[in-house]
Short mmCIF file of C-alpha atoms in Angstrom, two decimals:
data_model
loop_
_atom_site.label_atom_id
_atom_site.label_comp_id
_atom_site.label_asym_id
_atom_site.label_seq_id
_atom_site.Cartn_x
_atom_site.Cartn_y
_atom_site.Cartn_z
CA MET A 1 -39.43 -19.84 -30.45
CA SER A 2 -37.02 -17.90 -32.65
CA TRP A 3 -36.09 -14.22 -32.91
CA TYR A 4 -36.58 -12.14 -36.05
CA ALA A 5 -36.22 -8.44 -36.94
CA ILE A 6 -38.84 -6.10 -38.33
CA PHE A 7 -37.52 -3.11 -40.29
CA VAL A 8 -39.53 0.02 -39.37
CA LYS A 9 -39.31 3.79 -39.65
CA THR A 10 -36.60 5.13 -37.32
CA GLY A 11 -38.08 6.85 -34.28
CA LYS A 12 -41.38 4.95 -34.54
CA GLU A 13 -40.17 1.71 -32.89
CA ASP A 14 -42.17 2.06 -29.64
CA GLU A 15 -45.31 3.29 -31.39
CA LEU A 16 -45.23 0.40 -33.88
CA CYS A 17 -44.49 -2.08 -31.10
CA LEU A 18 -47.79 -1.06 -29.42
CA TYR A 19 -49.58 -1.25 -32.78
CA ILE A 20 -48.34 -4.79 -33.43
CA LYS A 21 -49.23 -5.89 -29.89
CA GLN A 22 -52.78 -4.59 -30.36
CA ILE A 23 -53.14 -6.50 -33.63
CA PHE A 24 -52.03 -9.79 -32.07
CA GLU A 25 -53.97 -9.51 -28.80
CA LYS A 26 -56.90 -11.42 -30.26
CA SER A 27 -54.98 -13.81 -32.50
CA LYS A 28 -53.65 -17.23 -31.55
CA VAL A 29 -50.14 -16.31 -32.71
CA GLN A 30 -47.79 -16.02 -29.73
CA ILE A 31 -45.32 -13.16 -30.08
CA GLN A 32 -42.90 -11.22 -27.93
CA LEU A 33 -41.69 -7.81 -29.07
CA LEU A 34 -38.56 -6.03 -27.93
CA VAL A 35 -37.07 -2.61 -28.66
CA PRO A 36 -33.77 -2.73 -26.74
CA LYS A 37 -32.65 0.58 -25.29
CA ARG A 38 -29.58 1.77 -23.42
CA GLU A 39 -29.18 4.41 -20.75
CA LEU A 40 -26.66 7.11 -21.54
CA VAL A 41 -25.43 10.18 -19.74
CA GLU A 42 -25.60 13.18 -22.05
CA TYR A 43 -24.56 16.74 -21.41
CA TYR A 44 -26.84 19.43 -22.79
CA GLU A 45 -26.20 23.12 -22.06
CA GLY A 46 -23.86 22.11 -19.23
CA VAL A 47 -26.44 19.89 -17.53
CA LYS A 48 -25.87 16.15 -17.14
CA ARG A 49 -28.95 14.09 -18.03
CA LEU A 50 -29.69 10.37 -18.09
CA VAL A 51 -31.46 9.49 -21.36
CA LYS A 52 -32.63 6.30 -23.06
CA ARG A 53 -31.67 5.67 -26.66
CA THR A 54 -32.76 2.84 -28.95
CA MET A 55 -29.91 0.36 -29.49
CA PHE A 56 -30.96 -0.59 -33.01
CA PRO A 57 -32.78 2.38 -34.57
CA GLY A 58 -35.26 1.25 -37.20
CA TYR A 59 -35.70 -2.30 -35.88
CA ILE A 60 -38.10 -4.18 -33.62
CA LEU A 61 -37.03 -7.61 -32.43
CA LEU A 62 -39.76 -10.24 -32.60
CA LYS A 63 -39.92 -13.66 -30.98
CA THR A 64 -42.41 -16.17 -32.34
CA ASP A 65 -42.73 -19.84 -33.19
CA SER A 66 -44.92 -19.28 -36.28
CA ILE A 67 -43.30 -16.54 -38.37
CA GLU A 68 -45.26 -17.35 -41.56
CA GLN A 69 -48.61 -17.12 -39.77
CA MET A 70 -47.50 -13.92 -38.02
CA TYR A 71 -46.39 -12.38 -41.32
CA ALA A 72 -49.66 -13.28 -43.06
CA PHE A 73 -51.71 -11.82 -40.20
CA LEU A 74 -49.57 -8.66 -40.05
CA SER A 75 -49.50 -8.10 -43.82
CA SER A 76 -53.32 -7.90 -43.91
CA ARG A 77 -53.07 -4.92 -41.51
CA TRP A 78 -49.83 -3.40 -42.83
CA HIS A 79 -48.81 0.00 -41.46
CA SER A 80 -47.02 2.58 -43.63
CA ASN A 81 -44.15 2.85 -41.11
CA ILE A 82 -43.46 -0.91 -41.17
CA TYR A 83 -41.15 -1.58 -44.07
CA ALA A 84 -40.37 -5.31 -44.00
CA LEU A 85 -39.55 -8.44 -42.08
CA LEU A 86 -35.91 -9.18 -42.73
CA LYS A 87 -35.42 -12.01 -45.21
CA SER A 88 -32.48 -13.83 -46.73
CA GLY A 89 -32.78 -16.00 -49.82
CA GLY A 90 -36.58 -15.79 -49.74
CA PHE A 91 -36.77 -17.04 -46.14
CA PHE A 92 -37.33 -15.03 -42.98
CA GLN A 93 -33.93 -14.31 -41.43
CA GLU A 94 -33.72 -15.80 -37.95
CA ILE A 95 -31.41 -13.96 -35.53
CA PRO A 96 -28.79 -16.47 -34.33
CA ALA A 97 -28.80 -17.30 -30.61
CA ALA A 98 -25.16 -16.18 -30.35
CA GLU A 99 -26.30 -12.65 -31.27
CA ILE A 100 -29.58 -12.38 -29.35
CA VAL A 101 -28.65 -14.10 -26.06
CA PRO A 102 -26.10 -11.44 -24.98
CA ILE A 103 -28.70 -8.71 -25.60
CA ILE A 104 -31.35 -10.57 -23.59
CA ASN A 105 -28.87 -11.10 -20.74
CA LEU A 106 -27.96 -7.40 -20.58
CA ILE A 107 -31.44 -5.86 -20.56
CA ASN A 108 -33.71 -5.46 -17.57
CA LYS A 109 -37.45 -6.22 -17.58
CA ASP A 110 -38.14 -2.85 -19.26
CA GLY A 111 -35.87 -3.77 -22.18
CA THR A 112 -33.15 -1.32 -21.14
CA ILE A 113 -29.44 -1.76 -20.60
CA THR A 114 -28.84 0.44 -17.59
CA SER A 115 -25.70 2.46 -17.11
CA SER A 116 -23.24 1.56 -14.43
CA THR A 117 -22.21 4.04 -11.77
CA LEU A 118 -19.13 5.93 -12.77
CA PHE A 119 -16.88 7.32 -10.06
CA LEU A 120 -14.64 10.26 -10.84
CA GLU A 121 -12.05 12.12 -8.83
CA ASN A 122 -13.59 14.88 -6.67
CA ASP A 123 -17.01 13.16 -6.64
CA LYS A 124 -18.76 13.47 -3.30
CA VAL A 125 -19.56 9.99 -1.98
CA ILE A 126 -21.19 8.33 1.01
CA ILE A 127 -20.02 5.06 2.51
CA LYS A 128 -22.90 2.58 2.38
CA GLU A 129 -21.46 -0.35 4.36
CA GLY A 130 -18.83 -1.21 6.93
CA PRO A 131 -17.69 0.52 10.13
CA LEU A 132 -17.70 3.98 8.49
CA LEU A 133 -21.34 3.65 7.37
CA ASN A 134 -22.93 6.99 6.36
CA TYR A 135 -19.67 8.98 6.46
CA THR A 136 -19.25 11.28 3.47
CA GLY A 137 -16.07 12.21 1.66
CA LEU A 138 -14.43 13.19 -1.60
CA ILE A 139 -12.73 10.81 -3.99
CA ARG A 140 -9.07 11.78 -4.50
CA LYS A 141 -7.84 8.79 -6.53
CA ILE A 142 -9.41 5.75 -8.16
CA ASN A 143 -7.79 2.39 -8.87
CA ALA A 144 -10.38 0.81 -11.17
CA ARG A 145 -8.28 -2.32 -11.70
CA LYS A 146 -8.32 -3.09 -7.97
CA GLY A 147 -11.84 -1.71 -7.47
CA ARG A 148 -10.67 0.74 -4.79
CA ALA A 149 -10.78 4.48 -4.17
CA LYS A 150 -8.80 6.79 -1.93
CA ILE A 151 -11.21 9.19 -0.27
CA ILE A 152 -10.80 12.06 2.15
CA LEU A 153 -13.31 12.26 4.98
CA ASN A 154 -13.70 14.07 8.26
CA PHE A 155 -13.19 11.50 11.04
CA LEU A 156 -13.08 12.45 14.73
CA GLY A 157 -12.52 16.10 13.93
CA ARG A 158 -9.65 15.65 11.52
CA GLU A 159 -9.25 15.01 7.83
CA CYS A 160 -8.34 11.39 7.05
CA LYS A 161 -7.35 9.72 3.81
CA ILE A 162 -8.63 6.14 3.55
CA ASP A 163 -8.52 3.42 0.92
CA ILE A 164 -11.93 1.76 0.45
CA ALA A 165 -13.65 -0.64 -1.96
CA ILE A 166 -15.66 1.14 -4.66
CA LYS A 167 -18.59 -1.24 -4.08
CA CYS A 168 -18.96 0.30 -0.60
CA LEU A 169 -19.50 3.80 -2.02
CA SER A 170 -22.46 5.62 -3.44
CA ILE A 171 -22.34 8.97 -5.25
CA ILE A 172 -24.17 11.83 -3.57
CA LYS A 173 -26.30 13.53 -6.19
CA GLU A 174 -26.37 17.29 -5.82
#
């Protein structure tokens, strides 16, 4: 099965994805639809929010082994917000494996590329493994290259500065 792109109205990708799925539920044409998204942290009015944004606005990725049959079936039920199946030289333009495989490898089962945890100085963290399990502290310095952080924590009644692997930390959300 090969991947293709459908050009649609921007902002209508999810809605049209459901529409196309409904059309092909009863047909014998096997399809897989994908609207890749990415998680982003956005600040709005001073508040940090995690949002999902479409990676390729105006496109739905389609996987099928019979593109001509799929196109014929879809064109008989054309929607005004579906503009075209991408073509090149009169043929449907297949997305090369070198371009689609990295996208497939990055997304989760919901079709989203999730954001990684970002540690910043002065973030409040909790230690999630090792002998200091469940101790909390503040990050004072980060060495991203070595994957380590210097944190300050209260240990046995005094303030201690320790060097710990970032993978052992989890941010405390306030």
